[in-house]
Each structure stands twice: as C-alpha cells, then as structure tokens.
PDB file of C-alpha atoms in Angstrom:
ATOM      1  CA  MET H   1      34.358 -55.665  22.165  1.00 88.00           C
ATOM      2  CA  ILE H   2      31.453 -53.518  20.433  1.00 95.00           C
ATOM      3  CA  GLU H   3      31.024 -56.165  17.755  1.00 94.00           C
ATOM      4  CA  ARG H   4      30.630 -58.745  20.501  1.00 95.00           C
ATOM      5  CA  PHE H   5      27.973 -56.714  22.281  1.00 94.00           C
ATOM      6  CA  LEU H   6      25.879 -56.245  19.098  1.00 94.00           C
ATOM      7  CA  GLU H   7      26.036 -59.922  18.516  1.00 93.00           C
ATOM      8  CA  ALA H   8      25.176 -60.927  22.106  1.00 93.00           C
ATOM      9  CA  SER H   9      22.077 -58.385  22.129  1.00 94.00           C
ATOM     10  CA  ALA H  10      20.721 -58.842  18.798  1.00 93.00           C
ATOM     11  CA  ASP H  11      18.049 -61.176  20.233  1.00 93.00           C
ATOM     12  CA  ARG H  12      17.060 -58.520  22.793  1.00 96.00           C
ATOM     13  CA  THR H  13      17.100 -55.638  20.508  1.00 97.00           C
ATOM     14  CA  LEU H  14      13.322 -54.259  19.964  1.00 97.00           C
ATOM     15  CA  HIS H  15      14.071 -50.913  18.162  1.00 98.00           C
ATOM     16  CA  ARG H  16      17.170 -49.277  16.489  1.00 98.00           C
ATOM     17  CA  VAL H  17      17.577 -45.712  15.038  1.00 98.00           C
ATOM     18  CA  TRP H  18      20.242 -44.293  12.910  1.00 98.00           C
ATOM     19  CA  LEU H  19      21.369 -40.877  14.352  1.00 98.00           C
ATOM     20  CA  VAL H  20      22.572 -38.637  11.970  1.00 98.00           C
ATOM     21  CA  SER H  21      23.580 -34.785  12.046  1.00 98.00           C
ATOM     22  CA  ASP H  22      25.718 -32.079  10.567  1.00 98.00           C
ATOM     23  CA  LEU H  23      26.391 -33.137   6.755  1.00 98.00           C
ATOM     24  CA  GLN H  24      26.662 -29.234   6.666  1.00 97.00           C
ATOM     25  CA  GLN H  25      28.263 -28.574   3.416  1.00 94.00           C
ATOM     26  CA  ASN H  26      28.094 -25.804   0.788  1.00 95.00           C
ATOM     27  CA  ASP H  27      29.735 -27.828  -1.849  1.00 97.00           C
ATOM     28  CA  PRO H  28      27.468 -30.552  -3.430  1.00 98.00           C
ATOM     29  CA  ASP H  29      30.881 -32.667  -4.356  1.00 98.00           C
ATOM     30  CA  ARG H  30      31.862 -32.631  -0.812  1.00 97.00           C
ATOM     31  CA  SER H  31      28.361 -33.228   0.349  1.00 98.00           C
ATOM     32  CA  ARG H  32      28.258 -36.359  -1.840  1.00 98.00           C
ATOM     33  CA  ARG H  33      31.519 -37.721  -0.693  1.00 98.00           C
ATOM     34  CA  CYS H  34      30.686 -37.534   3.009  1.00 98.00           C
ATOM     35  CA  MET H  35      27.277 -38.872   2.423  1.00 98.00           C
ATOM     36  CA  TYR H  36      28.146 -41.671   0.242  1.00 98.00           C
ATOM     37  CA  THR H  37      31.032 -42.676   2.655  1.00 98.00           C
ATOM     38  CA  ALA H  38      28.591 -43.193   5.712  1.00 98.00           C
ATOM     39  CA  ALA H  39      25.803 -44.679   3.440  1.00 98.00           C
ATOM     40  CA  GLU H  40      28.222 -47.468   1.971  1.00 98.00           C
ATOM     41  CA  ASP H  41      29.590 -48.088   5.556  1.00 98.00           C
ATOM     42  CA  PHE H  42      25.893 -47.973   6.837  1.00 98.00           C
ATOM     43  CA  ALA H  43      24.878 -50.651   4.270  1.00 98.00           C
ATOM     44  CA  ALA H  44      27.916 -52.983   5.063  1.00 98.00           C
ATOM     45  CA  LEU H  45      26.918 -53.097   8.656  1.00 97.00           C
ATOM     46  CA  GLY H  46      23.768 -54.764   7.822  1.00 96.00           C
ATOM     47  CA  LEU H  47      21.871 -53.376  11.049  1.00 96.00           C
ATOM     48  CA  GLU H  48      18.086 -52.934  10.392  1.00 95.00           C
ATOM     49  CA  CYS H  49      16.942 -49.686  11.542  1.00 97.00           C
ATOM     50  CA  GLU H  50      13.355 -48.504  11.640  1.00 96.00           C
ATOM     51  CA  LYS H  51      13.947 -44.665  11.337  1.00 97.00           C
ATOM     52  CA  VAL H  52      16.534 -42.002  10.890  1.00 98.00           C
ATOM     53  CA  TRP H  53      16.880 -39.187  13.406  1.00 98.00           C
ATOM     54  CA  TYR H  54      18.231 -36.090  11.378  1.00 98.00           C
ATOM     55  CA  LEU H  55      19.336 -33.418  14.104  1.00 98.00           C
ATOM     56  CA  GLY H  56      19.992 -30.464  11.898  1.00 98.00           C
ATOM     57  CA  ASP H  57      22.281 -28.692   9.517  1.00 98.00           C
ATOM     58  CA  SER H  58      21.614 -31.034   6.624  1.00 98.00           C
ATOM     59  CA  VAL H  59      23.100 -28.387   4.406  1.00 98.00           C
ATOM     60  CA  GLU H  60      25.088 -24.922   4.350  1.00 98.00           C
ATOM     61  CA  GLY H  61      24.891 -21.714   2.488  1.00 98.00           C
ATOM     62  CA  ALA H  62      22.515 -19.615   0.607  1.00 97.00           C
ATOM     63  CA  ASP H  63      23.029 -20.842  -3.102  1.00 98.00           C
ATOM     64  CA  LEU H  64      19.518 -22.319  -3.612  1.00 98.00           C
ATOM     65  CA  ARG H  65      20.674 -24.412  -6.921  1.00 98.00           C
ATOM     66  CA  LYS H  66      23.444 -26.140  -4.519  1.00 98.00           C
ATOM     67  CA  LEU H  67      20.937 -26.363  -1.612  1.00 98.00           C
ATOM     68  CA  LEU H  68      18.619 -28.320  -3.621  1.00 98.00           C
ATOM     69  CA  ASP H  69      21.179 -30.530  -5.225  1.00 98.00           C
ATOM     70  CA  MET H  70      22.577 -31.557  -1.913  1.00 98.00           C
ATOM     71  CA  THR H  71      19.157 -32.108  -0.450  1.00 98.00           C
ATOM     72  CA  ALA H  72      18.005 -34.426  -3.432  1.00 98.00           C
ATOM     73  CA  MET H  73      21.148 -36.377  -3.072  1.00 98.00           C
ATOM     74  CA  GLN H  74      20.280 -36.997   0.617  1.00 98.00           C
ATOM     75  CA  GLU H  75      16.682 -37.687  -0.247  1.00 98.00           C
ATOM     76  CA  GLU H  76      17.704 -40.471  -2.669  1.00 98.00           C
ATOM     77  CA  VAL H  77      19.818 -42.083  -0.156  1.00 98.00           C
ATOM     78  CA  PHE H  78      17.397 -42.371   2.486  1.00 98.00           C
ATOM     79  CA  LEU H  79      14.587 -43.395   0.151  1.00 98.00           C
ATOM     80  CA  GLY H  80      17.013 -46.050  -0.964  1.00 97.00           C
ATOM     81  CA  PHE H  81      17.466 -47.655   2.380  1.00 97.00           C
ATOM     82  CA  GLY H  82      13.304 -47.406   2.746  1.00 96.00           C
ATOM     83  CA  LEU H  83      14.092 -45.490   6.122  1.00 94.00           C
ATOM     84  CA  PRO H  84      11.756 -42.677   7.203  1.00 96.00           C
ATOM     85  CA  VAL H  85      13.295 -39.724   8.396  1.00 98.00           C
ATOM     86  CA  CYS H  86      12.391 -37.470  11.691  1.00 98.00           C
ATOM     87  CA  TYR H  87      14.248 -34.250  11.095  1.00 98.00           C
ATOM     88  CA  CYS H  88      14.465 -31.179  13.133  1.00 97.00           C
ATOM     89  CA  PRO H  89      16.057 -28.090  11.496  1.00 98.00           C
ATOM     90  CA  GLY H  90      19.546 -26.649  12.625  1.00 97.00           C
ATOM     91  CA  ASN H  91      21.165 -23.249  12.539  1.00 97.00           C
ATOM     92  CA  HIS H  92      22.790 -23.699   8.947  1.00 98.00           C
ATOM     93  CA  ASP H  93      19.203 -25.164   7.814  1.00 98.00           C
ATOM     94  CA  MET H  94      18.490 -21.389   8.118  1.00 96.00           C
ATOM     95  CA  ASP H  95      21.394 -20.077   5.824  1.00 97.00           C
ATOM     96  CA  TYR H  96      19.275 -19.279   2.999  1.00 97.00           C
ATOM     97  CA  LEU H  97      16.436 -17.689   4.829  1.00 97.00           C
ATOM     98  CA  SER H  98      18.984 -15.351   6.794  1.00 96.00           C
ATOM     99  CA  ALA H  99      20.400 -14.269   3.317  1.00 97.00           C
ATOM    100  CA  THR H 100      17.537 -13.662   1.574  1.00 97.00           C
ATOM    101  CA  GLY H 101      14.651 -13.192   3.957  1.00 96.00           C
ATOM    102  CA  GLU H 102      12.543 -15.801   2.340  1.00 96.00           C
ATOM    103  CA  ALA H 103      11.223 -18.601   4.552  1.00 96.00           C
ATOM    104  CA  VAL H 104      12.637 -21.659   2.355  1.00 96.00           C
ATOM    105  CA  ILE H 105      14.234 -24.623   4.061  1.00 97.00           C
ATOM    106  CA  PRO H 106      14.959 -26.988   1.090  1.00 97.00           C
ATOM    107  CA  PHE H 107      15.490 -30.135   3.443  1.00 98.00           C
ATOM    108  CA  ARG H 108      12.541 -29.393   5.708  1.00 98.00           C
ATOM    109  CA  ASP H 109      10.377 -29.061   2.431  1.00 97.00           C
ATOM    110  CA  MET H 110      11.471 -32.293   1.191  1.00 98.00           C
ATOM    111  CA  VAL H 111      10.673 -34.194   4.360  1.00 98.00           C
ATOM    112  CA  VAL H 112       7.438 -32.675   4.576  1.00 98.00           C
ATOM    113  CA  SER H 113       6.672 -33.905   0.768  1.00 98.00           C
ATOM    114  CA  HIS H 114       7.164 -37.537   2.319  1.00 98.00           C
ATOM    115  CA  ARG H 115       4.650 -37.476   5.120  1.00 98.00           C
ATOM    116  CA  ASP H 116       2.660 -39.960   3.457  1.00 97.00           C
ATOM    117  CA  ILE H 117       5.345 -42.522   3.902  1.00 97.00           C
ATOM    118  CA  GLY H 118       5.981 -41.717   7.562  1.00 97.00           C
ATOM    119  CA  TRP H 119       8.631 -38.879   7.309  1.00 98.00           C
ATOM    120  CA  LYS H 120       8.288 -36.196   9.959  1.00 98.00           C
ATOM    121  CA  THR H 121       9.168 -32.663  11.041  1.00 98.00           C
ATOM    122  CA  THR H 122       7.457 -29.848  12.438  1.00 98.00           C
ATOM    123  CA  GLU H 123       3.583 -29.213  11.448  1.00 97.00           C
ATOM    124  CA  SER H 124       4.538 -25.816  10.374  1.00 98.00           C
ATOM    125  CA  ILE H 125       7.988 -23.896   9.871  1.00 98.00           C
ATOM    126  CA  SER H 126       7.216 -21.797  12.974  1.00 98.00           C
ATOM    127  CA  ASP H 127       6.857 -24.714  15.377  1.00 98.00           C
ATOM    128  CA  PHE H 128       9.584 -25.110  17.816  1.00 98.00           C
ATOM    129  CA  TYR H 129       9.211 -28.726  18.502  1.00 98.00           C
ATOM    130  CA  PHE H 130       7.470 -31.916  17.575  1.00 98.00           C
ATOM    131  CA  TRP H 131       6.799 -35.273  19.095  1.00 98.00           C
ATOM    132  CA  ASP H 132       7.185 -38.886  17.899  1.00 98.00           C
ATOM    133  CA  LYS H 133       7.107 -42.465  19.386  1.00 97.00           C
ATOM    134  CA  LEU H 134      10.000 -45.098  19.644  1.00 98.00           C
ATOM    135  CA  GLY H 135       8.347 -48.291  21.115  1.00 96.00           C
ATOM    136  CA  ALA H 136       7.143 -47.485  24.605  1.00 96.00           C
ATOM    137  CA  ALA H 137       8.961 -43.871  24.669  1.00 97.00           C
ATOM    138  CA  ASP H 138       7.648 -40.501  23.597  1.00 98.00           C
ATOM    139  CA  VAL H 139      10.367 -38.655  21.784  1.00 98.00           C
ATOM    140  CA  LEU H 140      10.390 -34.747  21.834  1.00 98.00           C
ATOM    141  CA  PHE H 141      12.514 -33.081  19.217  1.00 98.00           C
ATOM    142  CA  TYR H 142      13.357 -29.410  19.718  1.00 98.00           C
ATOM    143  CA  ALA H 143      13.522 -27.543  16.317  1.00 98.00           C
ATOM    144  CA  ASP H 144      14.853 -24.133  14.976  1.00 98.00           C
ATOM    145  CA  CYS H 145      12.106 -22.449  13.393  1.00 98.00           C
ATOM    146  CA  ALA H 146      10.987 -19.271  11.426  1.00 98.00           C
ATOM    147  CA  ALA H 147       8.029 -16.982  10.468  1.00 98.00           C
ATOM    148  CA  PRO H 148       6.203 -18.384   7.380  1.00 97.00           C
ATOM    149  CA  ASP H 149       6.825 -14.780   6.007  1.00 97.00           C
ATOM    150  CA  GLY H 150      10.488 -14.853   6.933  1.00 97.00           C
ATOM    151  CA  SER H 151      10.023 -11.997   9.205  1.00 97.00           C
ATOM    152  CA  TRP H 152      11.789 -13.951  12.127  1.00 98.00           C
ATOM    153  CA  ARG H 153      13.828 -16.877  12.485  1.00 98.00           C
ATOM    154  CA  PHE H 154      15.103 -18.694  15.822  1.00 98.00           C
ATOM    155  CA  CYS H 155      18.461 -20.357  15.675  1.00 96.00           C
ATOM    156  CA  HIS H 156      21.512 -20.531  17.715  1.00 94.00           C
ATOM    157  CA  GLY H 157      19.351 -20.559  20.812  1.00 95.00           C
ATOM    158  CA  ARG H 158      17.838 -16.873  20.074  1.00 97.00           C
ATOM    159  CA  PRO H 159      15.498 -14.974  17.806  1.00 97.00           C
ATOM    160  CA  PHE H 160      16.529 -12.654  14.883  1.00 97.00           C
ATOM    161  CA  GLY H 161      14.206 -10.259  13.095  1.00 97.00           C
ATOM    162  CA  GLU H 162      11.018  -9.093  14.550  1.00 96.00           C
ATOM    163  CA  GLY H 163       7.748 -10.825  15.867  1.00 97.00           C
ATOM    164  CA  TYR H 164       9.243 -13.985  17.541  1.00 98.00           C
ATOM    165  CA  PRO H 165       6.202 -15.318  19.290  1.00 98.00           C
ATOM    166  CA  TYR H 166       7.051 -17.615  22.015  1.00 98.00           C
ATOM    167  CA  THR H 167       8.026 -16.727  25.772  1.00 97.00           C
ATOM    168  CA  ARG H 168       9.430 -18.550  28.477  1.00 97.00           C
ATOM    169  CA  GLU H 169       5.771 -19.739  29.490  1.00 98.00           C
ATOM    170  CA  ASP H 170       5.465 -21.526  26.071  1.00 98.00           C
ATOM    171  CA  PHE H 171       8.736 -23.330  26.921  1.00 98.00           C
ATOM    172  CA  ARG H 172       7.471 -24.226  30.601  1.00 98.00           C
ATOM    173  CA  ARG H 173       4.391 -25.691  29.005  1.00 98.00           C
ATOM    174  CA  LEU H 174       6.165 -27.986  26.795  1.00 98.00           C
ATOM    175  CA  ALA H 175       8.270 -28.961  29.749  1.00 98.00           C
ATOM    176  CA  ALA H 176       5.282 -29.637  31.751  1.00 98.00           C
ATOM    177  CA  GLU H 177       3.799 -31.718  28.874  1.00 98.00           C
ATOM    178  CA  ARG H 178       7.197 -33.631  28.695  1.00 98.00           C
ATOM    179  CA  ASP H 179       7.132 -34.363  32.293  1.00 97.00           C
ATOM    180  CA  GLU H 180       3.888 -35.853  32.371  1.00 98.00           C
ATOM    181  CA  LYS H 181       4.605 -38.681  30.017  1.00 98.00           C
ATOM    182  CA  PRO H 182       5.953 -42.115  31.562  1.00 98.00           C
ATOM    183  CA  ARG H 183       9.277 -42.687  29.312  1.00 98.00           C
ATOM    184  CA  VAL H 184      10.856 -39.787  27.371  1.00 98.00           C
ATOM    185  CA  ILE H 185      13.787 -39.450  24.887  1.00 98.00           C
ATOM    186  CA  THR H 186      14.764 -35.802  23.921  1.00 98.00           C
ATOM    187  CA  ALA H 187      16.773 -34.893  20.803  1.00 98.00           C
ATOM    188  CA  GLY H 188      17.615 -31.659  18.972  1.00 98.00           C
ATOM    189  CA  HIS H 189      20.472 -29.758  17.286  1.00 98.00           C
ATOM    190  CA  TYR H 190      21.637 -28.412  20.589  1.00 98.00           C
ATOM    191  CA  ALA H 191      22.734 -29.451  24.087  1.00 98.00           C
ATOM    192  CA  TYR H 192      21.310 -29.052  27.291  1.00 98.00           C
ATOM    193  CA  PRO H 193      23.748 -27.080  29.729  1.00 98.00           C
ATOM    194  CA  GLY H 194      26.423 -29.556  30.421  1.00 98.00           C
ATOM    195  CA  GLY H 195      26.857 -30.441  26.831  1.00 97.00           C
ATOM    196  CA  ASN H 196      29.145 -29.327  23.863  1.00 97.00           C
ATOM    197  CA  ARG H 197      28.270 -25.886  22.690  1.00 95.00           C
ATOM    198  CA  ALA H 198      25.270 -25.745  24.876  1.00 95.00           C
ATOM    199  CA  THR H 199      22.988 -22.945  24.483  1.00 93.00           C
ATOM    200  CA  GLU H 200      21.387 -20.940  27.322  1.00 95.00           C
ATOM    201  CA  TYR H 201      18.019 -21.358  25.585  1.00 97.00           C
ATOM    202  CA  MET H 202      17.996 -25.248  26.197  1.00 98.00           C
ATOM    203  CA  GLY H 203      18.227 -24.469  29.758  1.00 98.00           C
ATOM    204  CA  GLU H 204      14.574 -23.255  29.713  1.00 98.00           C
ATOM    205  CA  PHE H 205      13.678 -26.717  29.547  1.00 98.00           C
ATOM    206  CA  LEU H 206      15.410 -27.871  32.846  1.00 98.00           C
ATOM    207  CA  PRO H 207      14.858 -29.205  35.242  1.00 98.00           C
ATOM    208  CA  LEU H 208      14.587 -32.860  33.807  1.00 98.00           C
ATOM    209  CA  LYS H 209      12.487 -35.323  35.671  1.00 98.00           C
ATOM    210  CA  ASP H 210      13.614 -39.161  35.824  1.00 97.00           C
ATOM    211  CA  ASN H 211      11.147 -40.074  33.210  1.00 98.00           C
ATOM    212  CA  VAL H 212      13.668 -38.277  30.499  1.00 98.00           C
ATOM    213  CA  LYS H 213      16.150 -41.104  30.007  1.00 98.00           C
ATOM    214  CA  LEU H 214      18.374 -39.422  27.222  1.00 98.00           C
ATOM    215  CA  HIS H 215      19.147 -36.418  25.186  1.00 98.00           C
ATOM    216  CA  ILE H 216      20.688 -36.494  21.735  1.00 98.00           C
ATOM    217  CA  TYR H 217      22.052 -33.647  19.967  1.00 98.00           C
ATOM    218  CA  GLY H 218      24.707 -32.488  17.205  1.00 98.00           C
ATOM    219  CA  HIS H 219      25.854 -28.981  16.379  1.00 98.00           C
ATOM    220  CA  ALA H 220      29.276 -29.599  18.024  1.00 97.00           C
ATOM    221  CA  HIS H 221      31.393 -31.412  15.454  1.00 98.00           C
ATOM    222  CA  VAL H 222      33.736 -34.052  17.172  1.00 98.00           C
ATOM    223  CA  GLY H 223      37.248 -33.032  16.323  1.00 97.00           C
ATOM    224  CA  ASP H 224      36.437 -29.072  15.825  1.00 96.00           C
ATOM    225  CA  LYS H 225      38.800 -27.385  18.058  1.00 95.00           C
ATOM    226  CA  VAL H 226      37.799 -23.826  16.805  1.00 94.00           C
ATOM    227  CA  TRP H 227      34.067 -23.893  17.839  1.00 92.00           C
ATOM    228  CA  ALA H 228      33.939 -26.801  20.226  1.00 90.00           C
ATOM    229  CA  GLY H 229      37.094 -25.732  22.329  1.00 91.00           C
ATOM    230  CA  LYS H 230      38.210 -27.890  25.171  1.00 93.00           C
ATOM    231  CA  ASP H 231      35.102 -30.323  24.335  1.00 93.00           C
ATOM    232  CA  TRP H 232      36.175 -30.929  20.762  1.00 96.00           C
ATOM    233  CA  GLY H 233      36.608 -34.642  21.221  1.00 96.00           C
ATOM    234  CA  ARG H 234      33.722 -35.216  23.896  1.00 97.00           C
ATOM    235  CA  GLN H 235      30.658 -37.422  22.615  1.00 98.00           C
ATOM    236  CA  ILE H 236      29.180 -38.558  26.018  1.00 98.00           C
ATOM    237  CA  CYS H 237      28.674 -35.985  29.026  1.00 97.00           C
ATOM    238  CA  GLY H 238      26.075 -34.962  31.706  1.00 98.00           C
ATOM    239  CA  VAL H 239      23.412 -32.460  32.009  1.00 98.00           C
ATOM    240  CA  ASP H 240      24.448 -29.812  34.475  1.00 98.00           C
ATOM    241  CA  GLY H 241      22.587 -30.835  37.803  1.00 97.00           C
ATOM    242  CA  HIS H 242      21.380 -34.139  36.684  1.00 98.00           C
ATOM    243  CA  THR H 243      22.096 -37.579  36.537  1.00 97.00           C
ATOM    244  CA  GLN H 244      20.921 -37.991  32.784  1.00 98.00           C
ATOM    245  CA  SER H 245      23.611 -38.436  29.960  1.00 98.00           C
ATOM    246  CA  GLN H 246      23.410 -36.587  26.713  1.00 98.00           C
ATOM    247  CA  VAL H 247      25.512 -37.585  23.540  1.00 98.00           C
ATOM    248  CA  ASN H 248      26.931 -35.776  20.803  1.00 98.00           C
ATOM    249  CA  ILE H 249      26.614 -37.629  17.625  1.00 98.00           C
ATOM    250  CA  SER H 250      27.758 -35.232  14.831  1.00 97.00           C
ATOM    251  CA  SER H 251      29.120 -34.836  12.532  1.00 97.00           C
ATOM    252  CA  LEU H 252      28.415 -36.284   9.043  1.00 98.00           C
ATOM    253  CA  GLU H 253      31.089 -34.071   7.661  1.00 98.00           C
ATOM    254  CA  VAL H 254      34.851 -34.260   7.712  1.00 96.00           C
ATOM    255  CA  GLY H 255      36.617 -31.146   7.497  1.00 93.00           C
ATOM    256  CA  ARG H 256      35.504 -29.040  10.719  1.00 94.00           C
ATOM    257  CA  GLY H 257      34.900 -32.534  12.369  1.00 95.00           C
ATOM    258  CA  ASN H 258      38.082 -35.120  12.228  1.00 97.00           C
ATOM    259  CA  ALA H 259      35.818 -38.049  10.686  1.00 98.00           C
ATOM    260  CA  ILE H 260      32.658 -38.732   9.113  1.00 98.00           C
ATOM    261  CA  ARG H 261      30.300 -39.858  12.269  1.00 98.00           C
ATOM    262  CA  SER H 262      27.049 -40.910  13.372  1.00 98.00           C
ATOM    263  CA  ALA H 263      25.451 -43.267  15.913  1.00 98.00           C
ATOM    264  CA  PHE H 264      22.863 -45.797  16.871  1.00 98.00           C
ATOM    265  CA  LEU H 265      20.372 -45.935  19.266  1.00 98.00           C
ATOM    266  CA  GLU H 266      19.130 -49.380  20.426  1.00 98.00           C
ATOM    267  CA  VAL H 267      16.347 -50.110  22.711  1.00 98.00           C
ATOM    268  CA  TYR H 268      16.132 -53.496  24.594  1.00 98.00           C
ATOM    269  CA  ARG H 269      13.677 -55.797  26.258  1.00 95.00           C
ATOM    270  CA  GLY H 270      13.158 -54.393  29.655  1.00 92.00           C
ATOM    271  CA  GLY H 271      13.629 -50.847  28.363  1.00 93.00           C
ATOM    272  CA  GLU H 272      17.601 -50.678  28.735  1.00 96.00           C
ATOM    273  CA  MET H 273      19.099 -48.711  25.925  1.00 98.00           C
ATOM    274  CA  ALA H 274      22.660 -48.301  24.120  1.00 98.00           C
ATOM    275  CA  VAL H 275      24.031 -45.629  21.898  1.00 98.00           C
ATOM    276  CA  ILE H 276      27.001 -46.989  19.604  1.00 98.00           C
ATOM    277  CA  PHE H 277      29.075 -44.596  17.982  1.00 98.00           C
ATOM    278  CA  ARG H 278      30.444 -45.076  14.538  1.00 98.00           C
ATOM    279  CA  ASP H 279      33.363 -43.599  12.695  1.00 98.00           C
ATOM    280  CA  HIS H 280      32.538 -44.137   9.050  1.00 98.00           C
ATOM    281  CA  SER H 281      35.701 -42.645   7.735  1.00 98.00           C
ATOM    282  CA  HIS H 282      37.778 -45.602   9.356  1.00 98.00           C
ATOM    283  CA  LYS H 283      34.826 -48.021   9.411  1.00 98.00           C
ATOM    284  CA  LYS H 284      35.352 -48.684  13.121  1.00 98.00           C
ATOM    285  CA  TRP H 285      33.282 -48.262  16.205  1.00 98.00           C
ATOM    286  CA  ASP H 286      34.084 -45.625  18.556  1.00 96.00           C
ATOM    287  CA  LYS H 287      32.270 -45.810  21.928  1.00 97.00           C
ATOM    288  CA  LEU H 288      29.338 -47.485  23.639  1.00 97.00           C
ATOM    289  CA  LEU H 289      26.990 -46.011  26.204  1.00 98.00           C
ATOM    290  CA  LEU H 290      24.577 -48.248  27.921  1.00 97.00           C
ATOM    291  CA  LEU H 291      21.559 -46.859  30.023  1.00 96.00           C
ATOM    292  CA  ASN H 292      19.094 -48.357  32.338  1.00 87.00           C
TER     293      ASN H 292
END
C-alpha cells in the first residue's frame, strides 16, 4: 500500500527529508554495520531528499578515538549522498563531556565544519535551539547544549554542573516566537508530554497553537522494552491536551531497538504532509501518517 501511495503522490511532492536519530553505538564496527545497512537501503529506494534531519545520539561513549571514527564514517555517508544535515545534539552526544569535563561534541564539530555547504546546527554549543526552513514552514529544532568551558551541560531534560543560564522566561520567549510564525514543524531529541519517554522540560514549550503542525523526535528506540516500557512499539502518538501528532523516528541502531529504523517527511502541494516509516533491517515500509 505504501509503495502505491508513494507512486501516486510523486507528482505532488514538493519537499522530502530523511529523518534519522540514535545510531548511538560505542563500537565503530557495530556503528558501521547499522549505518551502512540504512544507507544501502536508502540508496536502493531512490527517493530524492533535500536534507537529513539528525535528531541526536549520533554516537555513544567517551573514547575519543572511537567517537572520531564513528563521526567520520557518518560524515562520509552523508557527503556521499550530497545531503546537507540539520543536527541537534542529544544526551549521548554529551558522553565525552560528561566523562571529561571538556566541551567536545565530535559530531557537532563535524557538522559545523560543513556550514559552507549548508549543514546546520546551533550557532554556539551553548544554544538550546536553532531555526531552519522547509518550503513554507519554519522548522524549530530543540537541542541539548553545554557551556563552552564544560562547566555545565543540559541533557535528559535537565542541567548538570554549575552556571546553567536559561530560565523559564527564555523558554517562553522561544515559544512566543514560534507561535507568531504562520506554519511550523518542531523537531528534537525528546518528545512533548504524551510522547515516548517525554521530558518535563519539553512541557515548558506547551501549549502549541494550531500553526504547529507536527513534532518529530528520537530517544525512545522502537523495540526497547527496558527504557521505553509500555510504549516500546509506539511510533505515532498525540501531544497531551492537543490535537497535534508527534512521531518517534528512532533508531538507526539494532540492539536496544528491534530494527534499524528511520523515516521520511514529505510535503505536498497544498501543504499536506506525510511521515513514512522505514524498517531498513527488513527493507520494508512500516507505517504511514497523513497530515493536513
């Protein structure tokens, strides 16, 4: 059915983004196997994308040699496809900083090095969000962040260390900026309340107005019964107290998750959208969410 939908909607598709999150390995060989499985299936699909949205946890662990190896491998894959990456750090991207106190996030540093070809992340390691565009929509990325000197870091929805500078007023200012835009998609590592493994922090950005059409997140690996609990298999859900949908597109790893997964966001003439979920391990489509 999804194949037929893709064929039928091809002439109406204005934008397509590859949505990935949570490769999250501390072993370069496993990281490579998972990434290459996804990349080979992506290439075989032949779906032209204009960007990758990478929603955190690109790596795991505090062995800098391994982190640089896994970062370089992913860099090669995305450069090979000619796709610019929009990247927001997640909690495991902070592992090296957590262990050493040094504000080094290798994947973020790599993305920054490609700003000249359209790759994008936060302007500073200390920023908790950044904006991008997708056609007529403004896209708000929520990001984990840290002090440039390593004195504090923010992940898992809370600050660690000393000197975290942001307050509820800063979060409300961002929400007010979001609310003034005509059409918005939000994305980040974590879900709003109502989603899988949601953080109380993401509730700071509620309520959502009708201009926010969708939220996309990772963190809650599909198939992970240990951390995701009763929601281990849920990919589509609502936002508490709202009519909007949010989608879990993780994870690119298989181990904690039960398959190597990603998704595609398509935007059509008239503004309709679809999120199409892909199981790369079994080379099959999972689910389809249609949005007006």
